[in-house]
Amino acid sequence: MTERRDVPTTTHERPTELERLAHWIDTRTALAGIVRGALRKVFPDHWSFLLGEIALFCFVILVATGTFLTFFYVPSAAQVTYNGSYDPLRGSQVSAAFESVMHLSFDVQAGLLMRQIHHWTALVFVAVVVLHLCRIFFTGAFRRPRELNWIVGFTLLVLVMGDGFFGYSLPDDLLSGTGARIAYSAVLSIPFIGPWVASLVFGGEFPTMALIPRFFVLHVLFLPGLIIGLITLHLALLVLHKHTQYRGGPAREDNVVGRHFWPVQVFLSTGLFFLTAALVALIGGLFQVNPIWAYGPFNAAVVASPAQPDWYLGWLDGSLRIFPPIEPTFFGITIPSPFIPGVVVPTILFTIVALWPWIEQRATHDDREHHLLDSLWDHPLRTATGAGILALFGVLTLAGGNDVLAYYLSTQVETLTRGFRILALVLPVVVWVVTWRVCRARLRRDVLPGSHVRDLRRRRGGVALRRTPGGGFEEIEP
C-alpha cells in the first residue's frame, strides 16, 4: 500500500491555512522529518551538559550588545580634542576611538551599562568555555569518534581569547595600549617571521594609525565569523555523534537517556538563557569594569602600572614577567627574551591539550568508540595531567599580578617573582603526583579484589539481574 505525497492525509475536516502552508513547505523541502527528529532529540539530564548552552547564550548576548556598541564607536586613531562630560579630561588630545568610548560611557543613555554587560559577558564567556572544555577533558568525552569535535572546541577557545584581546584593545586607553605593546613585543620576537607578522597584524612599527581599524575588523567581523562557523560545525558534529552520558542506570554505549528537546529541553534552555542574560546584566549594572577614564588615553611614552589584562590572558602576562631575561644565540641569531615565555611555552601547552586525544590513544592503545563518560579517578594519567596543567596556568595567572600582590603583601616584587618561578616548576609536578596517587587509590578501592585495576566495568555497588522465563532471576555478567 502506498500513500500519496501530494495531498494532506486528513479526511475528517478541512485543513487550516497554517496546515496547508506546512504541508506545502514539507512537500517541497521534506523538512517535516528533519524537524520531527530534531524535536525528539534526547539531552542527558545532568547539569554539566548545560555549560555548552550557557557559552552559546553568552555569545548571543555579546553579539547583541556589541551591535549596539558599534553604532557609537569610531574605529580611528586620529587625534581629536575631548569636549565631553568628563571634566578631568576635557580639552585633552585623545584618539577618536577613545573619545567615542567616553561619549558612549557618559553621554549615551544606557551606553555604560551596555559596555559593562558586553565586557562582563566576555569574561563569563571565556570562563564557561574553559569549564566546558575541562568537563570534556576530564570525563574523556573527546575519545573516538569525537576527536574532530575536540579540535573544533579547542580552536573556539583560542579564537574567543583572541577576540577578547582585540576587543579589550579597542578603547585605546593607556591600559589596553600597554597590553597591545606587550603583544606586539611577543609577536616581534618570533625569529625570521616575527617582523612581518607584527607588521601585518599591527600595521607597522608600534604604535600605528592602522592598529585600531585592524583590531576593529578582527574583533567585529573576522573572528566572530570564524566563531559562528565553528559553532555551527560543533553543533552539527554533536547531532551526528549524539550526546555522551554518564555511567549508571539504563545508560549504555548504544543509547542516550534523558529528556527530549521538545518540550522539556526547549523550556529549560529558554529559562536558562534569560537567567544568564539577567545575571550578566546584574553584574554589569553593579560592578564597574574597565573604567577607561581612570586610565586615560593611550600615550606611547607612558606605561600603565599596575597593568593586568583580563583574567584569561593573565597567565601569558605572568609567563613574561617571571621568565628569566635569557637571550640565547643560535647560528649567529639572537632569540629575544619574550620569545620563549610568550610564544614557545604557550605553543607547547596548547599543543599538548589539542593533541591529547591522540596522545591518550597511543598511551592506552584504546581505539574503541566511547559514548559513556569516565569518572575523575577512572583514568589517573588523564586526570593528573589535566590537574597539573591547570596548576601551571594558575601559578602563571597569579604571577601576572605580582606587582599588585607585592603591594598588598608588603613585600618586594623581586621576591614574589623568584617564588613564582619556583612554584611554576614545582607545583605542577606535585599536583600531578598527588592527583595520580589519589586516583589510583580510589580506583583500587572501587575494583573487586583480585581484578585488574583497569577493569573498570567490575565495580562494587550491586549486581545486574534479569528475569528468567520461569519467573526467577539470574545475574548478568558484566
Coordinates of C-alpha atoms in Angstrom, one line a residue:
M1 CA 0.0 0.0 0.0
T2 CA 1.3 3.4 -0.9
E3 CA 0.5 6.8 0.4
R4 CA 0.1 9.8 -1.8
R5 CA 2.5 12.6 -1.1
D6 CA 0.8 15.5 -2.9
V7 CA -2.4 15.9 -0.7
P8 CA -3.0 16.1 3.0
T9 CA -3.9 12.8 4.7
T10 CA -6.6 14.4 6.9
T11 CA -10.1 13.4 5.6
H12 CA -12.3 14.2 8.6
E13 CA -12.1 18.0 8.4
R14 CA -10.8 20.7 6.1
P15 CA -7.2 21.7 6.9
T16 CA -6.4 25.1 8.2
E17 CA -4.3 27.6 6.2
L18 CA -1.4 27.0 8.6
E19 CA -1.6 23.3 7.9
R20 CA -1.8 23.9 4.2
L21 CA 1.3 26.1 4.4
A22 CA 3.2 23.5 6.5
H23 CA 2.2 20.8 4.0
W24 CA 3.2 22.9 1.0
I25 CA 6.6 23.6 2.6
D26 CA 7.1 19.9 3.5
T27 CA 6.3 18.6 0.1
R28 CA 9.0 20.8 -1.4
T29 CA 11.7 20.5 1.3
A30 CA 10.9 17.3 3.2
L31 CA 11.6 19.3 6.4
A32 CA 8.9 17.6 8.5
G33 CA 11.1 14.5 9.1
I34 CA 14.1 16.6 10.0
V35 CA 12.2 18.8 12.3
R36 CA 10.4 15.9 13.9
G37 CA 13.8 14.2 14.5
A38 CA 15.3 17.4 16.0
L39 CA 12.3 17.8 18.3
R40 CA 12.7 14.3 19.6
K41 CA 16.5 14.6 20.2
V42 CA 17.4 13.4 23.7
F43 CA 19.6 15.5 26.0
P44 CA 21.3 13.9 29.0
D45 CA 19.8 15.0 32.3
H46 CA 23.0 16.4 34.0
W47 CA 23.8 20.0 34.9
S48 CA 27.3 19.9 33.4
F49 CA 25.9 19.5 29.9
L50 CA 24.3 23.0 30.2
L51 CA 27.8 24.6 30.2
G52 CA 27.9 24.5 26.4
E53 CA 24.5 26.1 26.2
I54 CA 25.5 28.9 28.6
A55 CA 28.5 29.5 26.4
L56 CA 26.2 29.8 23.4
F57 CA 23.9 32.2 25.2
C58 CA 26.8 34.4 26.2
F59 CA 27.9 34.6 22.6
V60 CA 24.4 35.7 21.6
I61 CA 24.4 38.4 24.3
L62 CA 27.8 39.5 23.1
V63 CA 26.6 39.9 19.5
A64 CA 23.5 41.8 20.7
T65 CA 25.4 44.2 22.9
G66 CA 28.3 44.5 20.5
T67 CA 25.9 45.6 17.7
F68 CA 24.6 48.4 20.0
L69 CA 28.2 49.5 20.7
T70 CA 29.2 49.6 17.1
F71 CA 26.5 52.3 16.5
F72 CA 28.6 54.8 18.6
Y73 CA 32.2 53.5 18.3
V74 CA 34.6 55.2 15.9
P75 CA 37.5 52.9 14.9
S76 CA 40.1 55.6 14.3
A77 CA 43.4 56.6 16.0
A78 CA 43.1 60.1 14.6
Q79 CA 43.7 62.8 17.3
V80 CA 40.8 64.9 18.4
T81 CA 40.1 67.2 21.3
Y82 CA 37.8 65.8 24.0
N83 CA 35.0 68.1 25.0
G84 CA 32.6 65.6 26.6
S85 CA 31.0 65.4 30.0
Y86 CA 34.0 64.1 32.0
D87 CA 35.7 67.3 33.3
P88 CA 39.2 66.0 34.2
L89 CA 39.9 65.1 30.6
R90 CA 38.1 68.0 28.9
G91 CA 40.4 69.7 26.4
S92 CA 42.8 66.8 26.2
Q93 CA 44.1 65.4 22.9
V94 CA 42.8 61.8 22.6
S95 CA 42.1 59.4 19.8
A96 CA 38.7 59.3 18.1
A97 CA 38.3 55.8 19.4
F98 CA 38.9 56.9 23.0
E99 CA 36.6 59.9 22.6
S100 CA 33.8 57.7 21.2
V101 CA 34.0 55.3 24.1
M102 CA 34.0 58.2 26.5
H103 CA 30.9 59.6 24.8
L104 CA 29.3 56.2 24.9
S105 CA 30.0 55.9 28.6
F106 CA 28.9 59.3 29.8
D107 CA 26.5 60.8 27.2
V108 CA 24.6 57.9 25.6
Q109 CA 21.7 56.5 27.5
A110 CA 22.5 53.0 28.8
G111 CA 25.8 53.2 27.0
L112 CA 27.9 52.5 30.0
L113 CA 25.6 49.7 31.0
M114 CA 25.9 48.1 27.6
R115 CA 29.7 48.4 27.7
Q116 CA 29.9 46.7 31.1
I117 CA 27.4 44.0 30.1
H118 CA 29.5 43.3 27.0
H119 CA 32.7 43.2 28.9
W120 CA 31.4 41.1 31.8
T121 CA 29.8 38.7 29.4
A122 CA 33.1 38.3 27.5
L123 CA 34.8 37.4 30.8
V124 CA 32.0 34.9 31.7
F125 CA 32.0 33.5 28.1
V126 CA 35.7 32.5 28.2
A127 CA 35.2 31.1 31.7
V128 CA 32.3 28.9 30.7
V129 CA 34.1 27.7 27.6
V130 CA 37.1 26.7 29.7
L131 CA 34.8 24.9 32.2
H132 CA 33.1 23.1 29.3
L133 CA 36.5 22.1 27.8
C134 CA 37.5 20.8 31.3
R135 CA 34.4 18.8 31.5
I136 CA 35.1 17.2 28.1
F137 CA 38.7 16.6 29.0
F138 CA 38.3 15.0 32.5
T139 CA 35.4 12.8 31.5
G140 CA 37.0 11.5 28.3
A141 CA 34.3 12.9 26.0
F142 CA 36.9 13.6 23.4
R143 CA 37.6 10.0 22.6
R144 CA 36.6 8.3 19.3
P145 CA 34.5 9.3 17.4
R146 CA 34.7 12.9 18.8
E147 CA 38.3 13.8 18.2
L148 CA 37.4 16.3 15.5
N149 CA 34.9 18.0 17.7
W150 CA 37.6 18.3 20.4
I151 CA 39.7 20.2 17.9
V152 CA 36.8 22.4 16.9
G153 CA 36.1 23.2 20.6
F154 CA 39.7 23.9 21.3
T155 CA 40.0 26.2 18.3
L156 CA 36.9 28.0 19.5
L157 CA 38.6 28.7 22.8
V158 CA 41.7 30.1 21.1
L159 CA 39.5 32.3 18.8
V160 CA 37.4 33.5 21.8
M161 CA 40.5 34.5 23.7
G162 CA 41.9 36.3 20.7
D163 CA 38.7 38.1 20.0
G164 CA 38.6 39.2 23.7
F165 CA 42.0 40.6 23.4
F166 CA 41.2 42.6 20.3
G167 CA 38.0 43.9 21.8
Y168 CA 39.9 44.8 25.0
S169 CA 42.3 46.9 23.0
L170 CA 39.6 49.0 21.1
P171 CA 39.0 51.7 23.7
D172 CA 42.6 52.9 23.1
D173 CA 43.2 53.7 26.7
L174 CA 46.5 53.6 28.5
L175 CA 45.9 50.1 30.0
S176 CA 44.8 48.4 26.7
G177 CA 47.6 50.2 24.9
T178 CA 50.1 48.7 27.3
G179 CA 48.6 45.2 26.6
A180 CA 48.9 45.8 22.9
R181 CA 52.5 46.8 23.3
I182 CA 53.3 43.6 25.1
A183 CA 51.5 41.5 22.5
Y184 CA 53.5 43.4 19.7
S185 CA 56.8 42.6 21.5
A186 CA 55.9 38.9 21.8
V187 CA 55.0 38.6 18.1
L188 CA 58.0 40.7 17.1
S189 CA 60.3 38.2 19.0
I190 CA 59.5 35.3 16.7
P191 CA 62.6 34.5 14.7
F192 CA 62.6 35.3 11.0
I193 CA 58.9 35.9 10.5
G194 CA 58.2 38.0 13.6
P195 CA 58.6 41.4 12.0
W196 CA 56.4 40.5 9.0
V197 CA 53.6 39.0 11.2
A198 CA 53.8 42.1 13.6
S199 CA 53.5 44.4 10.6
L200 CA 50.6 42.5 9.2
V201 CA 48.6 42.5 12.4
F202 CA 49.6 45.8 13.9
G203 CA 50.0 47.8 10.7
G204 CA 53.7 48.6 11.0
E205 CA 56.0 49.6 13.9
F206 CA 54.0 50.0 17.1
P207 CA 52.2 52.3 17.6
T208 CA 50.5 52.8 14.3
M209 CA 47.4 54.6 13.0
A210 CA 46.3 51.3 11.5
L211 CA 46.1 49.4 14.8
I212 CA 42.6 50.4 15.9
P213 CA 40.9 49.9 12.5
R214 CA 42.6 46.5 12.0
F215 CA 41.7 45.3 15.5
F216 CA 38.1 46.5 15.0
V217 CA 37.8 44.5 11.8
L218 CA 39.3 41.4 13.5
H219 CA 37.0 41.9 16.6
V220 CA 33.6 42.5 14.9
L221 CA 33.9 40.7 11.6
F222 CA 36.7 38.2 11.0
L223 CA 36.9 36.3 14.3
P224 CA 33.1 36.4 15.0
G225 CA 32.6 34.9 11.5
L226 CA 35.0 32.1 12.3
I227 CA 33.4 31.6 15.7
I228 CA 29.9 31.3 14.2
G229 CA 31.2 28.9 11.6
L230 CA 32.9 26.7 14.2
I231 CA 29.9 26.8 16.5
T232 CA 27.7 25.6 13.6
L233 CA 30.2 22.8 12.9
H234 CA 30.4 21.9 16.6
L235 CA 26.6 21.5 16.8
A236 CA 26.4 19.6 13.6
L237 CA 29.0 17.1 14.9
L238 CA 27.2 16.9 18.1
V239 CA 24.0 15.9 16.3
L240 CA 25.9 13.4 14.2
H241 CA 27.6 11.7 17.1
K242 CA 24.8 12.1 19.6
H243 CA 25.5 13.1 23.3
T244 CA 27.8 11.3 25.6
Q245 CA 26.4 10.4 29.0
Y246 CA 27.5 9.4 32.5
R247 CA 27.5 5.8 33.6
G248 CA 24.7 4.4 35.7
G249 CA 21.1 3.4 35.5
P250 CA 19.9 2.4 32.0
A251 CA 22.7 4.3 30.3
R252 CA 24.6 2.2 27.7
E253 CA 27.1 2.7 25.0
D254 CA 24.3 2.4 22.4
N255 CA 21.6 4.7 23.8
V256 CA 21.1 8.2 25.2
V257 CA 19.0 8.6 28.3
G258 CA 17.5 12.0 29.2
R259 CA 14.9 14.5 28.2
H260 CA 13.6 15.3 24.7
F261 CA 14.4 18.6 23.0
W262 CA 10.7 19.4 22.8
P263 CA 9.1 20.4 25.0
V264 CA 11.2 19.9 28.2
Q265 CA 14.7 21.0 26.9
V266 CA 13.3 23.9 25.0
F267 CA 11.7 25.4 28.1
L268 CA 14.7 24.6 30.2
S269 CA 17.1 26.3 27.7
T270 CA 14.8 29.3 27.3
G271 CA 14.7 29.9 31.0
L272 CA 18.5 29.4 31.3
F273 CA 19.0 32.0 28.5
F274 CA 17.0 34.6 30.4
L275 CA 18.7 33.7 33.6
T276 CA 22.1 34.1 32.0
A277 CA 21.1 37.4 30.5
A278 CA 19.7 38.6 33.8
L279 CA 22.9 37.6 35.7
V280 CA 25.3 39.4 33.4
A281 CA 23.0 42.4 33.3
L282 CA 23.0 42.5 37.1
I283 CA 26.8 42.2 37.2
G284 CA 27.2 44.8 34.5
G285 CA 25.0 47.2 36.4
L286 CA 26.5 46.7 39.9
F287 CA 30.2 46.1 39.3
Q288 CA 32.4 48.5 37.4
V289 CA 34.8 47.1 34.8
N290 CA 37.4 48.8 32.6
P291 CA 36.9 52.4 33.6
I292 CA 39.0 53.9 30.8
W293 CA 38.6 57.5 32.2
A294 CA 40.7 56.4 35.2
Y295 CA 43.4 55.1 33.0
G296 CA 43.5 58.0 30.5
P297 CA 44.1 57.9 26.7
F298 CA 47.0 55.8 25.3
N299 CA 50.4 57.5 25.3
A300 CA 53.3 55.6 23.7
A301 CA 55.7 57.2 26.1
V302 CA 53.8 56.1 29.3
V303 CA 53.2 52.6 30.6
A304 CA 50.3 51.9 33.0
S305 CA 51.2 50.4 36.4
P306 CA 49.7 48.3 37.8
A307 CA 48.6 46.8 34.5
Q308 CA 46.8 43.5 34.3
P309 CA 44.9 42.1 31.3
D310 CA 41.6 40.3 31.6
W311 CA 41.9 37.0 33.5
Y312 CA 42.1 34.7 30.5
L313 CA 45.3 36.3 29.4
G314 CA 46.8 36.9 32.8
W315 CA 48.7 33.6 32.5
L316 CA 50.6 34.9 29.4
D317 CA 51.5 38.1 31.2
G318 CA 52.7 36.1 34.2
S319 CA 54.9 33.9 32.0
L320 CA 56.5 37.0 30.5
R321 CA 57.0 38.5 34.0
I322 CA 58.7 35.7 35.7
F323 CA 60.7 34.1 32.9
P324 CA 64.5 34.9 33.3
P325 CA 65.7 37.5 30.7
I326 CA 67.6 34.9 28.6
E327 CA 68.5 35.7 25.0
P328 CA 70.3 32.7 23.6
T329 CA 72.2 32.9 20.3
F330 CA 71.9 30.1 17.7
F331 CA 74.0 30.2 14.4
G332 CA 74.5 33.9 14.9
I333 CA 70.8 34.7 15.5
T334 CA 69.9 36.1 18.9
I335 CA 66.5 35.0 20.2
P336 CA 64.7 37.9 22.0
S337 CA 63.7 37.2 25.6
P338 CA 59.9 37.4 25.1
F339 CA 60.0 34.6 22.6
I340 CA 60.3 31.6 25.0
P341 CA 57.7 32.7 27.6
G342 CA 55.4 34.5 25.1
V343 CA 55.5 32.1 22.2
V344 CA 57.2 28.8 23.0
V345 CA 55.6 28.0 26.4
P346 CA 52.0 28.7 25.2
T347 CA 52.6 26.8 22.0
I348 CA 53.8 23.7 23.9
L349 CA 51.0 23.8 26.4
F350 CA 48.3 24.4 23.8
T351 CA 49.7 21.7 21.5
I352 CA 49.6 19.1 24.3
V353 CA 46.0 20.0 25.1
A354 CA 44.9 20.0 21.4
L355 CA 46.6 16.6 20.6
W356 CA 45.6 14.9 23.9
P357 CA 43.0 12.6 22.3
W358 CA 45.8 11.0 20.1
I359 CA 48.3 11.1 23.0
E360 CA 46.0 9.2 25.2
Q361 CA 45.0 6.8 22.5
R362 CA 48.7 6.0 21.8
A363 CA 49.4 5.6 25.6
T364 CA 46.4 3.3 26.3
H365 CA 46.2 1.5 23.0
D366 CA 42.4 2.1 23.1
D367 CA 40.9 2.8 19.7
R368 CA 37.3 1.8 20.6
E369 CA 34.3 4.1 20.3
H370 CA 33.2 5.6 23.7
H371 CA 29.8 7.1 24.4
L372 CA 29.9 6.7 28.2
L373 CA 31.9 9.1 30.3
D374 CA 34.6 8.3 32.9
S375 CA 34.7 9.5 36.4
L376 CA 37.7 11.6 37.5
W377 CA 39.5 8.6 39.0
D378 CA 38.8 6.2 36.1
H379 CA 41.9 7.5 34.2
P380 CA 44.6 8.6 36.6
L381 CA 47.0 9.7 33.8
R382 CA 44.5 12.0 32.2
T383 CA 43.2 13.5 35.4
A384 CA 46.7 14.1 36.8
T385 CA 47.9 15.7 33.6
G386 CA 44.9 18.0 33.4
A387 CA 45.3 19.0 37.1
G388 CA 49.0 19.7 36.5
I389 CA 48.3 21.9 33.5
L390 CA 45.6 23.8 35.4
A391 CA 48.0 24.3 38.3
L392 CA 50.6 25.8 36.0
F393 CA 48.1 28.2 34.5
G394 CA 47.0 29.1 38.0
V395 CA 50.6 30.0 39.0
L396 CA 51.2 32.0 35.9
T397 CA 47.9 33.9 36.3
L398 CA 48.9 34.9 39.9
A399 CA 52.3 35.8 38.6
G400 CA 50.6 38.2 36.2
G401 CA 49.6 40.3 39.2
N402 CA 52.9 40.1 41.1
D403 CA 53.1 43.9 41.4
V404 CA 49.6 44.1 42.9
L405 CA 50.3 41.2 45.2
A406 CA 53.6 42.8 46.3
Y407 CA 51.7 46.0 47.3
Y408 CA 49.0 44.2 49.3
L409 CA 51.5 41.7 50.9
S410 CA 54.0 44.5 51.7
T411 CA 56.9 42.7 50.0
Q412 CA 59.2 43.1 47.1
V413 CA 58.2 42.3 43.5
E414 CA 61.5 40.5 43.0
T415 CA 60.8 38.2 46.0
L416 CA 57.4 37.2 44.6
T417 CA 58.9 36.7 41.1
R418 CA 61.5 34.3 42.5
G419 CA 58.8 32.5 44.4
F420 CA 56.6 32.2 41.3
R421 CA 59.5 30.8 39.3
I422 CA 59.9 28.0 41.9
L423 CA 56.1 27.4 42.0
A424 CA 55.8 27.2 38.3
L425 CA 58.4 24.4 38.2
V426 CA 57.4 22.5 41.4
L427 CA 53.7 22.9 41.9
P428 CA 52.5 21.3 38.6
V429 CA 54.7 18.2 39.4
V430 CA 53.4 18.0 43.0
V431 CA 49.8 18.3 41.8
W432 CA 50.4 15.7 39.1
V433 CA 51.9 13.1 41.6
V434 CA 49.3 13.7 44.3
T435 CA 46.4 13.6 41.8
W436 CA 47.7 10.4 40.2
R437 CA 48.1 8.6 43.5
V438 CA 44.7 9.7 44.8
C439 CA 43.0 8.4 41.6
R440 CA 44.9 5.1 41.8
A441 CA 43.9 4.6 45.4
R442 CA 40.3 5.4 44.7
L443 CA 40.4 3.1 41.7
R444 CA 41.8 0.2 43.7
R445 CA 39.1 0.7 46.3
D446 CA 36.3 0.5 43.7
V447 CA 37.6 -2.6 41.9
L448 CA 36.7 -6.0 43.2
P449 CA 39.5 -7.9 45.0
G450 CA 41.6 -9.9 42.6
S451 CA 40.7 -8.0 39.5
H452 CA 43.0 -5.7 37.5
V453 CA 42.9 -2.0 38.2
R454 CA 42.0 -1.1 34.7
D455 CA 38.9 -3.4 34.6
L456 CA 36.5 -0.5 35.2
R457 CA 33.4 -2.5 34.5
R458 CA 33.6 -4.7 37.6
R459 CA 32.7 -2.1 40.2
R460 CA 31.2 -2.7 43.6
G461 CA 27.8 -1.5 44.4
G462 CA 25.5 -4.4 43.4
V463 CA 24.8 -6.8 40.6
A464 CA 22.7 -6.7 37.4
L465 CA 19.8 -9.1 37.3
R466 CA 17.3 -10.2 34.7
R467 CA 14.0 -12.2 34.9
T468 CA 14.1 -15.8 33.7
P469 CA 11.2 -17.4 31.8
G470 CA 10.4 -19.5 34.9
G471 CA 9.8 -16.3 37.0
G472 CA 13.1 -16.3 38.8
F473 CA 16.2 -14.0 38.5
E474 CA 19.7 -14.6 37.2
E475 CA 22.8 -12.5 37.4
I476 CA 24.1 -10.8 34.2
E477 CA 27.8 -11.0 33.7
P478 CA 29.4 -7.5 33.2

